[in-house]
Amino acid sequence: MSPLPQAELVRSSVQLYRYLLRCCRRLPPGPVQQHYRHAIRQSFKVHADEDDPERIQQIIKRAIEDADWVMNK
């Protein structure tokens, strides 16, 4: 099960970014939340030039799985 019910609706990088930031809001406030917000921003900067649609979908799928893992941790 995904951290938030909207996970199956994520189709684009902007939707993924918003989804991950919403997940961050559910984490305890303070250093943990700041760490993951920073990690999300950095990851988007690293993958900003990605233009292969198949690779983008792989990244989206992996990011949602990772968010699920973090939220269950």
PDB file of C-alpha atoms in Angstrom:
ATOM      1  CA  MET A   1       0.000   0.000   0.000  1.00  0.00           C
ATOM      2  CA  SER A   2       1.293   3.455  -0.882  1.00  0.00           C
ATOM      3  CA  PRO A   3       1.900   6.161   1.724  1.00  0.00           C
ATOM      4  CA  LEU A   4      -0.887   8.317   0.322  1.00  0.00           C
ATOM      5  CA  PRO A   5      -3.874   7.146  -1.713  1.00  0.00           C
ATOM      6  CA  GLN A   6      -3.005   9.348  -4.724  1.00  0.00           C
ATOM      7  CA  ALA A   7       0.095   7.320  -5.652  1.00  0.00           C
ATOM      8  CA  GLU A   8      -1.595   5.575  -8.568  1.00  0.00           C
ATOM      9  CA  LEU A   9      -2.480   8.974 -10.071  1.00  0.00           C
ATOM     10  CA  VAL A  10       1.156  10.131 -10.329  1.00  0.00           C
ATOM     11  CA  ARG A  11       2.052  10.253 -14.031  1.00  0.00           C
ATOM     12  CA  SER A  12       4.440  13.197 -14.393  1.00  0.00           C
ATOM     13  CA  SER A  13       7.508  14.518 -12.614  1.00  0.00           C
ATOM     14  CA  VAL A  14       5.602  17.537 -11.257  1.00  0.00           C
ATOM     15  CA  GLN A  15       2.908  15.271  -9.838  1.00  0.00           C
ATOM     16  CA  LEU A  16       5.610  13.096  -8.279  1.00  0.00           C
ATOM     17  CA  TYR A  17       7.307  16.122  -6.721  1.00  0.00           C
ATOM     18  CA  ARG A  18       4.044  17.299  -5.141  1.00  0.00           C
ATOM     19  CA  TYR A  19       3.208  13.772  -3.983  1.00  0.00           C
ATOM     20  CA  LEU A  20       6.603  13.314  -2.290  1.00  0.00           C
ATOM     21  CA  LEU A  21       6.386  16.687  -0.548  1.00  0.00           C
ATOM     22  CA  ARG A  22       2.941  15.713   0.759  1.00  0.00           C
ATOM     23  CA  CYS A  23       4.454  12.502   2.104  1.00  0.00           C
ATOM     24  CA  CYS A  24       7.129  14.583   3.836  1.00  0.00           C
ATOM     25  CA  ARG A  25       4.462  16.505   5.712  1.00  0.00           C
ATOM     26  CA  ARG A  26       3.447  13.247   7.390  1.00  0.00           C
ATOM     27  CA  LEU A  27       6.958  12.734   8.818  1.00  0.00           C
ATOM     28  CA  PRO A  28       7.905  14.043  12.269  1.00  0.00           C
ATOM     29  CA  PRO A  29       8.761  17.740  12.075  1.00  0.00           C
ATOM     30  CA  GLY A  30      12.370  18.755  12.467  1.00  0.00           C
ATOM     31  CA  PRO A  31      15.592  17.275  11.091  1.00  0.00           C
ATOM     32  CA  VAL A  32      13.971  14.151   9.614  1.00  0.00           C
ATOM     33  CA  GLN A  33      11.448  16.136   7.599  1.00  0.00           C
ATOM     34  CA  GLN A  34      14.112  18.625   6.476  1.00  0.00           C
ATOM     35  CA  HIS A  35      16.423  15.806   5.394  1.00  0.00           C
ATOM     36  CA  TYR A  36      13.842  14.164   3.145  1.00  0.00           C
ATOM     37  CA  ARG A  37      12.655  17.491   1.688  1.00  0.00           C
ATOM     38  CA  HIS A  38      16.269  18.288   0.797  1.00  0.00           C
ATOM     39  CA  ALA A  39      16.770  14.795  -0.670  1.00  0.00           C
ATOM     40  CA  ILE A  40      13.641  15.198  -2.831  1.00  0.00           C
ATOM     41  CA  ARG A  41      14.843  18.545  -4.185  1.00  0.00           C
ATOM     42  CA  GLN A  42      18.330  17.210  -4.915  1.00  0.00           C
ATOM     43  CA  SER A  43      16.950  14.155  -6.696  1.00  0.00           C
ATOM     44  CA  PHE A  44      14.816  16.339  -8.937  1.00  0.00           C
ATOM     45  CA  LYS A  45      17.812  18.502  -9.789  1.00  0.00           C
ATOM     46  CA  VAL A  46      19.854  15.411 -10.694  1.00  0.00           C
ATOM     47  CA  HIS A  47      17.136  13.997 -12.971  1.00  0.00           C
ATOM     48  CA  ALA A  48      15.967  17.323 -14.452  1.00  0.00           C
ATOM     49  CA  ASP A  49      17.481  16.604 -17.884  1.00  0.00           C
ATOM     50  CA  GLU A  50      15.950  13.127 -18.210  1.00  0.00           C
ATOM     51  CA  ASP A  51      13.900  12.930 -21.414  1.00  0.00           C
ATOM     52  CA  ASP A  52      13.311   9.196 -21.950  1.00  0.00           C
ATOM     53  CA  PRO A  53       9.626   8.527 -21.058  1.00  0.00           C
ATOM     54  CA  GLU A  54      10.335   4.934 -20.061  1.00  0.00           C
ATOM     55  CA  ARG A  55      13.152   5.984 -17.725  1.00  0.00           C
ATOM     56  CA  ILE A  56      10.943   8.710 -16.217  1.00  0.00           C
ATOM     57  CA  GLN A  57       8.260   6.118 -15.432  1.00  0.00           C
ATOM     58  CA  GLN A  58      10.897   3.887 -13.809  1.00  0.00           C
ATOM     59  CA  ILE A  59      12.055   6.799 -11.657  1.00  0.00           C
ATOM     60  CA  ILE A  60       8.468   7.602 -10.649  1.00  0.00           C
ATOM     61  CA  LYS A  61       7.772   3.983  -9.718  1.00  0.00           C
ATOM     62  CA  ARG A  62      10.970   3.708  -7.683  1.00  0.00           C
ATOM     63  CA  ALA A  63      10.370   7.026  -5.899  1.00  0.00           C
ATOM     64  CA  ILE A  64       6.880   5.929  -4.819  1.00  0.00           C
ATOM     65  CA  GLU A  65       8.259   2.602  -3.576  1.00  0.00           C
ATOM     66  CA  ASP A  66      10.982   4.434  -1.654  1.00  0.00           C
ATOM     67  CA  ALA A  67       8.430   6.825  -0.147  1.00  0.00           C
ATOM     68  CA  ASP A  68       6.361   3.835   0.931  1.00  0.00           C
ATOM     69  CA  TRP A  69       9.425   2.322   2.623  1.00  0.00           C
ATOM     70  CA  VAL A  70      10.301   5.572   4.410  1.00  0.00           C
ATOM     71  CA  MET A  71       6.740   6.109   5.620  1.00  0.00           C
ATOM     72  CA  ASN A  72       6.539   2.555   6.993  1.00  0.00           C
ATOM     73  CA  LYS A  73       9.949   2.832   8.675  1.00  0.00           C
TER      74      LYS A  73
END
